Coordinates of C-alpha atoms in Angstrom, one line a residue:
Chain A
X1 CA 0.0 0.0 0.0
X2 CA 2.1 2.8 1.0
X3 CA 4.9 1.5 -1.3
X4 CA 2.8 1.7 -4.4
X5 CA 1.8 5.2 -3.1
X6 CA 5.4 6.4 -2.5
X7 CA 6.2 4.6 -5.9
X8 CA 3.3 6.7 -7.7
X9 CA 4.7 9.9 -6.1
X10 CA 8.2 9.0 -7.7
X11 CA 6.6 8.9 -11.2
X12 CA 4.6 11.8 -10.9
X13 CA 7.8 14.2 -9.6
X14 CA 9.5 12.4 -12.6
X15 CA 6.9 13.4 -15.2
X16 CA 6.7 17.2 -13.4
X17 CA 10.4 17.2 -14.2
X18 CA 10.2 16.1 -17.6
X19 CA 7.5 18.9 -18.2
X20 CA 9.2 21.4 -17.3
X21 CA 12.4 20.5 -18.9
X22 CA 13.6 21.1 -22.6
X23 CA 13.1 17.9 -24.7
X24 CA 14.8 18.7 -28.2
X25 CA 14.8 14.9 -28.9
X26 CA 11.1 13.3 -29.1
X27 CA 8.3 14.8 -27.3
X28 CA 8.4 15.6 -23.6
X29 CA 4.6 15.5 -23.6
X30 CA 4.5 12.0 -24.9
X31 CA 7.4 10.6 -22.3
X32 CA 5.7 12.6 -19.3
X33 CA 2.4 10.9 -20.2
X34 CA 4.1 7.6 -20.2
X35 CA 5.5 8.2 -16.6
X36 CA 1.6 10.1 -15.7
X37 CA 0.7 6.9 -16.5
X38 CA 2.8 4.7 -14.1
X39 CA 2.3 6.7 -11.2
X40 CA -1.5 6.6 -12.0
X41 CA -1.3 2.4 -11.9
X42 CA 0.9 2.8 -8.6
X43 CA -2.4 4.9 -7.1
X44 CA -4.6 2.4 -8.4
X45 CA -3.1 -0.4 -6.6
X46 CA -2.5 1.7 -3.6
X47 CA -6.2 2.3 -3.9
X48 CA -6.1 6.4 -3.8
X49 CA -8.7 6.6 -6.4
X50 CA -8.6 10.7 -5.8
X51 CA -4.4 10.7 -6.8
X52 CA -5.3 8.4 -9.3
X53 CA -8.3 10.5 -10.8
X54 CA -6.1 13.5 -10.9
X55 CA -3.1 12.2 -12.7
X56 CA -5.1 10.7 -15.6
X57 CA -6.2 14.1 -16.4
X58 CA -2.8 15.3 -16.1
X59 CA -2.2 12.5 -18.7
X60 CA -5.0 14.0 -20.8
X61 CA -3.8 17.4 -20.6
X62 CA 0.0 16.0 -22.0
X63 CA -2.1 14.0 -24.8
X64 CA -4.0 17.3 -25.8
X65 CA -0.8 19.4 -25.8
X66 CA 0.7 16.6 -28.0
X67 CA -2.1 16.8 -30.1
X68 CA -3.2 12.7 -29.7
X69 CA -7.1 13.2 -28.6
X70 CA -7.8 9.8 -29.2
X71 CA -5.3 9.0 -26.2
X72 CA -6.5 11.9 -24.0
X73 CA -10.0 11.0 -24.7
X74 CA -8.8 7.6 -23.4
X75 CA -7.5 9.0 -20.0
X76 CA -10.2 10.9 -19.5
X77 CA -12.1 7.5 -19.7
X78 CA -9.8 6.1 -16.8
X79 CA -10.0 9.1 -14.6
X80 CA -14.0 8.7 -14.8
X81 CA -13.5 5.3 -14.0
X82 CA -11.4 6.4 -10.8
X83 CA -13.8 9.1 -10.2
X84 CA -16.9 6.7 -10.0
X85 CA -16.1 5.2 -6.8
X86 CA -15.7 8.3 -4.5
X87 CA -17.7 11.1 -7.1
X88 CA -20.4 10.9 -9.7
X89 CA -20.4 14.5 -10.5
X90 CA -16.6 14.5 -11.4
X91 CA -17.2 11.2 -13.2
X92 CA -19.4 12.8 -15.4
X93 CA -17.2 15.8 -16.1
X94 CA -14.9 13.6 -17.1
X95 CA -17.1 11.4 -19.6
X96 CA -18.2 15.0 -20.8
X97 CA -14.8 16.0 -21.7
X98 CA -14.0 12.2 -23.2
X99 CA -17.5 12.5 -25.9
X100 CA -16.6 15.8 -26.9
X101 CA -12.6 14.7 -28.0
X102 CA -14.5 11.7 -29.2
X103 CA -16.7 13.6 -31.4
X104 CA -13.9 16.0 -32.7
X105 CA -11.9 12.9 -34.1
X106 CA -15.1 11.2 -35.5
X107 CA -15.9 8.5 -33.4
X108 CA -19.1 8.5 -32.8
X109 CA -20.1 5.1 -31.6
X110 CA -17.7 5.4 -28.4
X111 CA -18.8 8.7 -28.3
X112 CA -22.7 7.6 -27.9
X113 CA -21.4 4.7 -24.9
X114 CA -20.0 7.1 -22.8
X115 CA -22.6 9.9 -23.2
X116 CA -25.3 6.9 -22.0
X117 CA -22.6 6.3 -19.2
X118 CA -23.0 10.4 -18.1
X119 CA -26.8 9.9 -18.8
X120 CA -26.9 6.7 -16.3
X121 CA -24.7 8.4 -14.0
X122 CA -27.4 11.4 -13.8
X123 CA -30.0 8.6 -13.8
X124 CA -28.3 7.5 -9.9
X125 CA -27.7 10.6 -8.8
X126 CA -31.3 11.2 -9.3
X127 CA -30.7 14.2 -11.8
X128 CA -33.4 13.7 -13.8
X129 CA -32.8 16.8 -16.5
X130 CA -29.4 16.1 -17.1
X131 CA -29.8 11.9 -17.6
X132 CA -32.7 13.0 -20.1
X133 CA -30.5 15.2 -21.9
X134 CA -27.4 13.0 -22.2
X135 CA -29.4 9.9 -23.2
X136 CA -31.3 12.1 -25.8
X137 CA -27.4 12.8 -27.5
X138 CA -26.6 9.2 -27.0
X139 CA -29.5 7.8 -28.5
X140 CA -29.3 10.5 -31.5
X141 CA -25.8 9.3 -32.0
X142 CA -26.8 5.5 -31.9
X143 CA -28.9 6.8 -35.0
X144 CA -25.8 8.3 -36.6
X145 CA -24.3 4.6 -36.7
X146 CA -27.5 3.3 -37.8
X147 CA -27.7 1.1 -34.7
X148 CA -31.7 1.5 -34.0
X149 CA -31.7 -1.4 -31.3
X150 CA -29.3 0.2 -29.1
X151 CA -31.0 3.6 -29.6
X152 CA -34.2 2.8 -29.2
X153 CA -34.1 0.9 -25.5
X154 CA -32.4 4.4 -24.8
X155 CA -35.3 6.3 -26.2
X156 CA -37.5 3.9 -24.0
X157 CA -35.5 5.3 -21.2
X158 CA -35.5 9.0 -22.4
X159 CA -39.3 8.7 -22.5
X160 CA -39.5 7.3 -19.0
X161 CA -38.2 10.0 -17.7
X162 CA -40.0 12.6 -19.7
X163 CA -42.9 11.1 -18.3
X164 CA -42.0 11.7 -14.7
X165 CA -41.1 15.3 -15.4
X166 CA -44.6 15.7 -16.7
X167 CA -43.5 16.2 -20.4
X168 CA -46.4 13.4 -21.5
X169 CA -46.8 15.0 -24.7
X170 CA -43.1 14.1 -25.4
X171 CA -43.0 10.8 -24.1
X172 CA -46.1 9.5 -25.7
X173 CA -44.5 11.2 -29.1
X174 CA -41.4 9.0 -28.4
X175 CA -43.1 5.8 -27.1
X176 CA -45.4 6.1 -30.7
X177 CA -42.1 6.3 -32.4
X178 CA -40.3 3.5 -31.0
X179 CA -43.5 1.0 -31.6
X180 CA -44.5 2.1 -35.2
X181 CA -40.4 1.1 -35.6
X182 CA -40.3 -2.3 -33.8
X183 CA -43.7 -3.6 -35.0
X184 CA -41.4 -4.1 -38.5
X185 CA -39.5 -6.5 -37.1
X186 CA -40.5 -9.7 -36.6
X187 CA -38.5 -10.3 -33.3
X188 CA -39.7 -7.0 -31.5
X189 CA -43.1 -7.1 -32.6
X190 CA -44.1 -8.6 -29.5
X191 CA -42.8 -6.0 -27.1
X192 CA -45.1 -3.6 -29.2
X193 CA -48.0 -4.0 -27.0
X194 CA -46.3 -3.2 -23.5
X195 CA -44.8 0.5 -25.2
X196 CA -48.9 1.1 -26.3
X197 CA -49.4 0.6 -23.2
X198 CA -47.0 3.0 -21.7
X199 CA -47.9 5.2 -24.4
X200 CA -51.5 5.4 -23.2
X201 CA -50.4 5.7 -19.3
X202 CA -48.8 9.1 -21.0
X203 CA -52.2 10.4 -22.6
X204 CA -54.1 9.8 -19.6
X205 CA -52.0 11.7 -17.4
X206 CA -52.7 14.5 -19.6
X207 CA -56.1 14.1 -19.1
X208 CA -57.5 14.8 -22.3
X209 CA -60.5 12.5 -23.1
X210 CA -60.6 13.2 -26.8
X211 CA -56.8 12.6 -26.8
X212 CA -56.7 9.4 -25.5
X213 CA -59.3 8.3 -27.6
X214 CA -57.6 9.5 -30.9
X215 CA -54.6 7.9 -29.2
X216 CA -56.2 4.7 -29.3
X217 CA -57.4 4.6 -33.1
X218 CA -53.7 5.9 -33.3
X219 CA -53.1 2.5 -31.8
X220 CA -54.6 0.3 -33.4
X221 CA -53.2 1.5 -36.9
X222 CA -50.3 0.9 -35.5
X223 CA -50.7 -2.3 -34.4
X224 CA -53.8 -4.3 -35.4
X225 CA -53.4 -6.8 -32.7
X226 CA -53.3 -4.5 -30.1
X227 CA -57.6 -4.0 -29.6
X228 CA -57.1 -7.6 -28.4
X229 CA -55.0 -7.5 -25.7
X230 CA -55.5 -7.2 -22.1
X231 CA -53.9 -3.7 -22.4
X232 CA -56.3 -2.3 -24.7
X233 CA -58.9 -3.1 -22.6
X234 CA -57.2 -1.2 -19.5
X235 CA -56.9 1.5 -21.5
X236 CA -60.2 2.1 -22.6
X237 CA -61.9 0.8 -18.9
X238 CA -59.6 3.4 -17.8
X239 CA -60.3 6.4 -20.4
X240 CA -64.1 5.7 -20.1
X241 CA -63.9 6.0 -16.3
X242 CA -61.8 9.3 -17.0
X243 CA -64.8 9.9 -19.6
X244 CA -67.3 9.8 -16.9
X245 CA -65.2 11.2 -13.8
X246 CA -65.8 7.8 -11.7
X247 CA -62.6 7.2 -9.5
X248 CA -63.8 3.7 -7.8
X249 CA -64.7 2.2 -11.7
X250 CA -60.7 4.2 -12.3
X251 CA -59.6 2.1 -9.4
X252 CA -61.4 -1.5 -10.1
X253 CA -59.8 -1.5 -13.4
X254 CA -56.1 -1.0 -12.1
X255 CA -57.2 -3.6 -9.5
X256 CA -58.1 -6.4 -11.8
X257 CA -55.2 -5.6 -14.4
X258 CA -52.8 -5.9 -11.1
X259 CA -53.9 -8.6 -9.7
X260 CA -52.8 -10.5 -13.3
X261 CA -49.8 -8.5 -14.2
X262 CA -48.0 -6.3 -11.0
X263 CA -47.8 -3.0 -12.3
X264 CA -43.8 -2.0 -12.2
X265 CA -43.4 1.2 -10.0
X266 CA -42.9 3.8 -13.3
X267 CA -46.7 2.5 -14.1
X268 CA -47.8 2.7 -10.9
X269 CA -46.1 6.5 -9.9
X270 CA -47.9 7.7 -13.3
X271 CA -51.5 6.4 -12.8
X272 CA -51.6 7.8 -9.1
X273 CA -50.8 11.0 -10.4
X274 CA -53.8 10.6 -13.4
X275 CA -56.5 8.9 -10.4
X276 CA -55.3 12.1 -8.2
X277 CA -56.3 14.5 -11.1
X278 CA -59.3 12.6 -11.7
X279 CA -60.2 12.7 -7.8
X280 CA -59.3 16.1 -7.6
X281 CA -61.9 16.8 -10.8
X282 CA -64.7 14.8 -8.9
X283 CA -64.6 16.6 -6.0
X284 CA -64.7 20.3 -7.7
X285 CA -67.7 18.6 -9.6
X286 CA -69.2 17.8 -6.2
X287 CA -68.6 21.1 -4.9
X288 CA -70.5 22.1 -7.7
X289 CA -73.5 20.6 -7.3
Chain B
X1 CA -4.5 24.9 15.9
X2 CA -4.1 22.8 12.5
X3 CA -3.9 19.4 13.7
X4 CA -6.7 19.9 16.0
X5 CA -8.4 21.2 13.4
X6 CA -8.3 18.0 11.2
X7 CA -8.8 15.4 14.5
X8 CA -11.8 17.8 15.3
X9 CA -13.3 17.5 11.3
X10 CA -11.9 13.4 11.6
X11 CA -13.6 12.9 14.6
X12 CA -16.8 14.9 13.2
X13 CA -17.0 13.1 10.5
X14 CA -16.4 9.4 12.3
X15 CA -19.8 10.7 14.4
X16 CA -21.5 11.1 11.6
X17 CA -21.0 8.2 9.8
X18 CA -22.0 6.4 13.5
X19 CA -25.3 8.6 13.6
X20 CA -25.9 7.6 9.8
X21 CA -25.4 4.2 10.3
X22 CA -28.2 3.9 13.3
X23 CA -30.2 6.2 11.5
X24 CA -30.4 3.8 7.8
X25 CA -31.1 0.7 10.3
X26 CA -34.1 2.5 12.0
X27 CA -35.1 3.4 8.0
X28 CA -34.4 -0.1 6.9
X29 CA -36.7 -1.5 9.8
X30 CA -39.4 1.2 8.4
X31 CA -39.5 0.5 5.2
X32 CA -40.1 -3.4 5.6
X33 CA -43.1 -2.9 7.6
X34 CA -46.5 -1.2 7.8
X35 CA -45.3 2.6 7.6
X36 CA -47.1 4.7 10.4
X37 CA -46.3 8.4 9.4
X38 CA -43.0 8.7 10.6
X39 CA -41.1 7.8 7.5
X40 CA -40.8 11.7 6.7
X41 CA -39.4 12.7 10.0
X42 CA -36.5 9.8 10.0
X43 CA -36.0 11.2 6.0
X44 CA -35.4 14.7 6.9
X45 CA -32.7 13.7 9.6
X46 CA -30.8 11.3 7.2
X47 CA -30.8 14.1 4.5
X48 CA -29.8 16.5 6.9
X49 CA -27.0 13.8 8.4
X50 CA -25.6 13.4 4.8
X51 CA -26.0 17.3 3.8
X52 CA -23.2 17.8 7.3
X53 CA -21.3 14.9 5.9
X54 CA -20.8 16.3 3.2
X55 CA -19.9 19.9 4.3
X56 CA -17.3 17.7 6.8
X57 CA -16.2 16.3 3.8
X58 CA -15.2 19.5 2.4
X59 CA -13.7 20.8 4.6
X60 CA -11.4 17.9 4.9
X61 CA -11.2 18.4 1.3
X62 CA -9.9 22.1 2.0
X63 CA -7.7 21.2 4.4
X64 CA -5.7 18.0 2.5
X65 CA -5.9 21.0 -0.8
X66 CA -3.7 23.0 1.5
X67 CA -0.9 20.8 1.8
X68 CA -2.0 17.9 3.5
X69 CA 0.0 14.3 3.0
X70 CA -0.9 11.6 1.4
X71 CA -2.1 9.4 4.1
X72 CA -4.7 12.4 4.8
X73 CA -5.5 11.9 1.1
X74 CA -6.1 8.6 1.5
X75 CA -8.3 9.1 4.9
X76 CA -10.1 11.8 2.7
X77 CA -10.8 9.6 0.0
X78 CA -12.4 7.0 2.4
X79 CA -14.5 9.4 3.9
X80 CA -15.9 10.5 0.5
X81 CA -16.3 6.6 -0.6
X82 CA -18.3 6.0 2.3
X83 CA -20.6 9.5 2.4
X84 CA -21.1 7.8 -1.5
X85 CA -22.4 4.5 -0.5
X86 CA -24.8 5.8 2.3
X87 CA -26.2 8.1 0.2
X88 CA -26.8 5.6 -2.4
X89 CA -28.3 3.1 0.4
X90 CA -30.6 6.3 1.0
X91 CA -31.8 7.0 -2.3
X92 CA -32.8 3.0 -2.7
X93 CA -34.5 2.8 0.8
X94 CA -36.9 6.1 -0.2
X95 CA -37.5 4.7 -4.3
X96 CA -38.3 1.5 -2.2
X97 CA -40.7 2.7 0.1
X98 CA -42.1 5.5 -2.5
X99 CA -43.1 2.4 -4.7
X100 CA -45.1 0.6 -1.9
X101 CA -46.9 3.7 -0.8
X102 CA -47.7 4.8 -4.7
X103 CA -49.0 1.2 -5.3
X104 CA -50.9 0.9 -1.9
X105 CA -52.9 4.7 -2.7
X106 CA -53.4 3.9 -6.1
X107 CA -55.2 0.2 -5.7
X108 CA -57.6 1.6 -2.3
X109 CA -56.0 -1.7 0.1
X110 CA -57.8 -1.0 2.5
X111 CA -60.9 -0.4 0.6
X112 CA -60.4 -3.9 -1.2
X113 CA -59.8 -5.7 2.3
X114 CA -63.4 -4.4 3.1
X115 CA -65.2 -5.3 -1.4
X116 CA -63.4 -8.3 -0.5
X117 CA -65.7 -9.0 2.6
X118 CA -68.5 -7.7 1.1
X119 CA -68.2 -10.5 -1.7
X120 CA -68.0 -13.2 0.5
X121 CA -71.5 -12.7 2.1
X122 CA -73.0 -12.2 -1.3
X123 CA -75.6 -15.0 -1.6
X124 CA -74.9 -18.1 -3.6
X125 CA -75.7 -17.1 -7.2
X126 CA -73.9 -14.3 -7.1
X127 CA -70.9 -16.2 -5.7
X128 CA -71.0 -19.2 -8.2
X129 CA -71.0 -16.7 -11.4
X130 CA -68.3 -14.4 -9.3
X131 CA -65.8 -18.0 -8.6
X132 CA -66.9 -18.9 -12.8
X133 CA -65.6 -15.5 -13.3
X134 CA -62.7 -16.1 -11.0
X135 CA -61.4 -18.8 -13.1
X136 CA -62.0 -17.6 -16.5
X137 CA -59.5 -15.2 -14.9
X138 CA -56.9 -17.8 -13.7
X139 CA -57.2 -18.9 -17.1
X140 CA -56.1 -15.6 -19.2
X141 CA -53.4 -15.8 -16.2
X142 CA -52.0 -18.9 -17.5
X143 CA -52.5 -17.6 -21.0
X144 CA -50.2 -14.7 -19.9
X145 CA -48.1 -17.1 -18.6
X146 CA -47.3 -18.8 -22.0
X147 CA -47.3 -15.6 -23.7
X148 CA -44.3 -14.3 -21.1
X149 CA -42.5 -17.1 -21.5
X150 CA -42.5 -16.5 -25.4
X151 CA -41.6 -13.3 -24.8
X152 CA -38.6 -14.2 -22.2
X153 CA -37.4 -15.9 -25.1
X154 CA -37.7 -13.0 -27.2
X155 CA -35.6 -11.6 -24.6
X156 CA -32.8 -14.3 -24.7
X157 CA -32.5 -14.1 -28.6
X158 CA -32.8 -10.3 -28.2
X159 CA -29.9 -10.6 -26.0
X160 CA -28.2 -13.1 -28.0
X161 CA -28.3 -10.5 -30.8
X162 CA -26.6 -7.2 -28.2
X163 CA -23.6 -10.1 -27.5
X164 CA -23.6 -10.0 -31.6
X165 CA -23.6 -6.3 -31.2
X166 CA -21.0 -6.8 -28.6
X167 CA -18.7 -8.7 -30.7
X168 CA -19.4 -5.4 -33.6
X169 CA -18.1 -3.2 -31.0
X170 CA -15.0 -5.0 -29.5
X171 CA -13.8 -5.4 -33.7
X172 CA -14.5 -1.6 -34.0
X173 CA -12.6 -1.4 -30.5
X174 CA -9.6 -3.3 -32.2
X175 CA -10.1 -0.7 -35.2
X176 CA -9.6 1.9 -32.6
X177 CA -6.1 0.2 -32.0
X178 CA -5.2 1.4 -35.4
X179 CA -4.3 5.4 -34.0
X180 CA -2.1 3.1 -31.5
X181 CA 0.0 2.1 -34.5
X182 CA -0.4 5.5 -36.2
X183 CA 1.2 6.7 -32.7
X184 CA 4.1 4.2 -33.1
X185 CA 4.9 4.4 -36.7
X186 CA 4.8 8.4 -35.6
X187 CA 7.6 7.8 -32.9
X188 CA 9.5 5.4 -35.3
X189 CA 9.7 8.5 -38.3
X190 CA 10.6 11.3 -34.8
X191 CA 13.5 8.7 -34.1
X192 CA 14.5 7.9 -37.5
X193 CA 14.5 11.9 -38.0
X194 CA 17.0 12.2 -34.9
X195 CA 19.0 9.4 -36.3
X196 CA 19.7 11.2 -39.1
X197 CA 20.2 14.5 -37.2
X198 CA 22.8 12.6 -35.1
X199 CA 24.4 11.4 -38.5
X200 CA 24.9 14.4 -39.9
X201 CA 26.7 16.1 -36.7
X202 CA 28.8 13.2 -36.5
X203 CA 29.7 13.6 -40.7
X204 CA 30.3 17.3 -40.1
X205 CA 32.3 17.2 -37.1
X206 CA 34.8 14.3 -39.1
X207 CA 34.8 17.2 -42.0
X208 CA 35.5 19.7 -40.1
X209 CA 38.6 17.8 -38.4
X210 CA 39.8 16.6 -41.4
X211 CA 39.8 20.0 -42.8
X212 CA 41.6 21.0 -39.7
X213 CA 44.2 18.8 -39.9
X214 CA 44.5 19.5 -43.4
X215 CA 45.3 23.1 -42.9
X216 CA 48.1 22.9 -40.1
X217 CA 49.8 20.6 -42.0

C-alpha cells in the first residue's frame, strides 16, 4: 500500500520534471504521459482513487498538448472510471470532456457509450434533466451509426423520464415512435403491445379525453393486434372511467389488471398521479352541485 | 490549531457516519413494515445527516488541498467513498418505500380488504358466477403465462443478438487500435528523423577535423 503510493509519487515528480524541462529529442509531452501513466497504476493499486483521478487528467492534458485526442480522450475514460467510486459529479465531467474529444476525431459510436454512461450516471444521482439530456445525445448518435436497437431501449429510457417530469406529450410522441419502428421486425413485434401501453399511461396523465381516444385509433393502426390484448382493454376501462369522472370504476380496473400483471413502479407512480387529477376533478364537480 | 483542526473535522466526520449508520437501520426496519407516518421525519434527519457529511467532507477536502499528505488523502478519499455508498443506500430505501406507498394509494388496500368482505357474504348465485368469473380469470393468467415465457425468449435471442452487437463493438474497439499504430509508426519516423540528425553532426564534425588537420599541416 504505502509503497505503491510512494512509488506513484516518484513517477509523478519524474513526469513534473520532464515537463518542465527542454526535450529537443522526441516529445516531452509524450514521455511525461508515459511516466503520468505509471504513477497513476501505482495509485490504483494503492487504492487512492482521488491521486489516481487526478493524474489521468494530467495524462490528458500531455495528450492534448501533444495533439493525440484519441489518447487523452482515453485518460479521461480512466479518470471517470477512478472518479466513479468516491464522485459521480466529477465522473461525469470527465465522460463529458471524453464525448466531446470523441466527437472532434469522428468517433461517434464510443462517443454515444459514454454519453449513456454520463446519462446513467445522472439517472443514480437522481438528476433527472441532465440523464434525459445525455441519453437524448446518446440515443441521436446510436442513430448516426444506424444502430436502431441500441437507440431505441435508450429512447424507452429518455421517454420514461420525460414522463415523470410531466413532459407526457413528449414521451407519448417518443413511445409512438419506438412502436411504429419495432412492429417491422419480426422479433420486437411482441414487445409492441407493452410500449402502447406505456404510451397510453402518458395520454391519460394529460387528461385529455378526446386525446386518449384518438390515441387509441392511433393504436390500433399501428398495431392491429393490439384491440385484443388485455392492455387495450385497460386503457379504454380506464379512459371511459376518465370519460365519466368515476374514480372507484378508475380504481377497479387497475385492481383487476394488477392482480394479473404487477404493475412496475414507473406505471404505478404515473397512474396515481392521473386517479389524483381525476379525484381532484370529482370533487370540484361535487362542490358544484 | 491545524492538527486539531483536522482530528476535530476526523472525529466529526467518524460521528456522523455512527449517527448515519443507526439512523439507515431505523429506515431499513421502516420501510419493511407497515409505515405509520413517521417515515418523513427519519427522511429529513438522514438528508440532513448526509448534507453535514458532506460539508465535513469538504472541509477535509480544503484542508488536505492546503498541503496535506498523502495518508490524509487517503483518509479523505475514504471518507468521501463511504458518504457515497450511504447516500446511495438512502436513495434506494426512499424509491423502495415511495413504490409501496404509490402502489398501496393507487389500488384503495384498504378499501379492497373491506369489497373483498363484502363479496364473500354475497348470496350463492352471485358467488358461483363471481368463482366462474374467477377462473376464467386464472385462465387468461396462465394464458399470460405462456405468452411471457414467449416473450422471455424474445428476450434471450434479443440478448443473444446485443452479445452480436457486442462482438461489432469490441472489432470496432480493435479498429480503434489502429491510432495506436499510427502513434508508433509516428515515434518510429521522430527517431528515425533524430538518427539522421545525429548522423549528420557526426559527418560534419569528421569534416571539419579533417579540414583541420589539413590546414596545419
Amino acid at each position: 500500500m504505502g509503497d505503491h503510493e510512494a512509488r506513484g509519487d516518484d513517477f509523478e515528480k519524474k513526469a513534473e520534471k520532464k515537463l518542465s524541462g527542454w526535450g529537443i529529442f522526441g516529445s516531452k509531452y509524450e514521455d511525461a504521459a508515459d511516466l503520468f501513466d505509471k504513477g497513476a497504476n501505482s495509485f490504483k493499486l494503492a487504492k487512492n482513487w482521488s491521486r489516481a483521478a487526478q493524474v489521468y487528467i494530467k495524462i490528458a492534458n500531455c495528450h492534448l498538448k501533444g495533439d493525440s485526442k484519441h489518447e487523452a480522450a482515453s485518460a479521461y475514460v480512466e479518470a471517470a472510471n477512478c472518479y466513479k467510486k468516491f464522485s459521480p459529479q466529477e465522473a461525469a465531467q470527465a465522460l463529458n470532456q471524453a464525448v466531446d474529444l470523441f466527437l472532434e476525431i469522428g468517433r461517434l459510436n464510443m462517443a454515444a457509450r459514454y454519453c449513456k454512461d454520463i446519462g446513467e450516471i445522472y439517472h443514480q444521482e437522481q438528476d433527472l434533466e441532465k440523464a434525459s439530456d445525455y441519453l437524448e445525445k446518446s440515443a441521436d448518435l446510436f442513430d448516426s451509426e444506424g444502430q436502431s436497437s441500441q437507440s431505441n431501449s435508450i429512447k424507452q429510457k429518455v421517454a420514461e423520464i420525460a414522463a415523470q417530469l410531466e413532459q407526457y406529450q413528449k414521451a407519448n410522441e417518443i413511445f409512438e415512435a419506438i412502436a411504429r419502428q419495432q412492429i417491422n421486425n419480426n422479433l420486437l413485434k411482441y414487445s409492441v403491445r407493452g410500449i402502447l401501453l406505456n404510451a397510453g399511461i402518458c395520454q391519460l396523465c394529460r387528461g385529455d379525453v378526446v386525446a386518449i381516444t384518438n390515441s387509441m385509433e392511433r393504436y390500433q393502426d399501428i398495431d392491429p393486434t393490439f384491440s385484443g390484448t388485455r392492455e387495450y382493454k385497460l386503457l379504454s376501462d380506464l379512459a371511459a372511467a376518465m370519460e365519466e369522472g368515476d374514480v372507484a370504476k378508475f380504481t377497479d380496473a387497475i385492481k383487476e389488471f394488477d392482480s394479473m400483471t404487477r404493475l412496475d413502479p414507473w406505471k404505478t407512480t404515473l397512474l396515481l398521479r392521473a386517479k389524483n387529477e381525476l379525484k381532484k376533478k370529482e370533487d370540484d364537480e361535487d362542490d358544484l352541485t | 490549531m491545524e492538527a486539531s483542526s483536522w482530528d476535530a473535522l476526523r472525529k466529526q466526520a467518524r460521528r456522523l457516519e455512527a449517527q448515519l449508520d443507526d439512523q439507515m437501520i431505523a429506515y431499513r426496519k421502516l420501510v419493511s413494515m407497515k409505515s405509520d407516518g413517521s417515515e418523513n421525519d427519519i427522511e429529513s434527519d438522514i438528508e440532513r445527516s448526509l448534507k453535514q457529511l458532506q460539508q465535513v467532507n469538504s472541509q477535509m477536502q480544503t484542508w488536505v488541498s492546503s498541503g496535506g499528505s498523502e495518508v490524509l488523502s487517503h483518509t479523505l478519499t475514504r471518507h468521501m467513498e463511504i458518504l457515497q455508498d450511504l447516500t446511495q443506500e438512502f436513495y434506494r430505501l426512499r424509491s423502495s418505500l415511495r413504490v409501496k406507498q404509490q402502489h398501496a394509494s393507487l389500488l384503495d388496500l384498504r378499501d379492497f380488504d373491506r369489497a373483498k368482505f363484502d363479496v364473500e357474504s354475497g348470496d350463492s348465485a352471485d358467488q358461483a358466477l363471481l368463482r366462474e368469473q374467477a377462473a376464467i380469470s386464472r385462465s387468461s393468467g396462465q394464458m399470460d403465462n405462456v405468452i411471457s415465457h414467449a416473450q422471455a425468449t424474445l428476450g434471450t435471442l434479443m440478448s443473444q443478438r446485443s452479445t452480436f452487437g457486442g462482438i461489432t463493438t469490441k472489432i470496432s474497439n480493435v479498429s480503434s487500435r489502429l491510432p495506436t499504430i499510427n502513434h508508433i509508426l509516428a515515434s518510429i519516423r521522430r527517431k528515425k528523423s533524430m538518427d539522421t540528425i545525429i548522423l549528420s553532426l557526426v559527418a560534419s564534425v569528421c569534416a571539419f577535423l579533417i579540414l583541420v588537420y589539413w590546414l596545419s599541416k
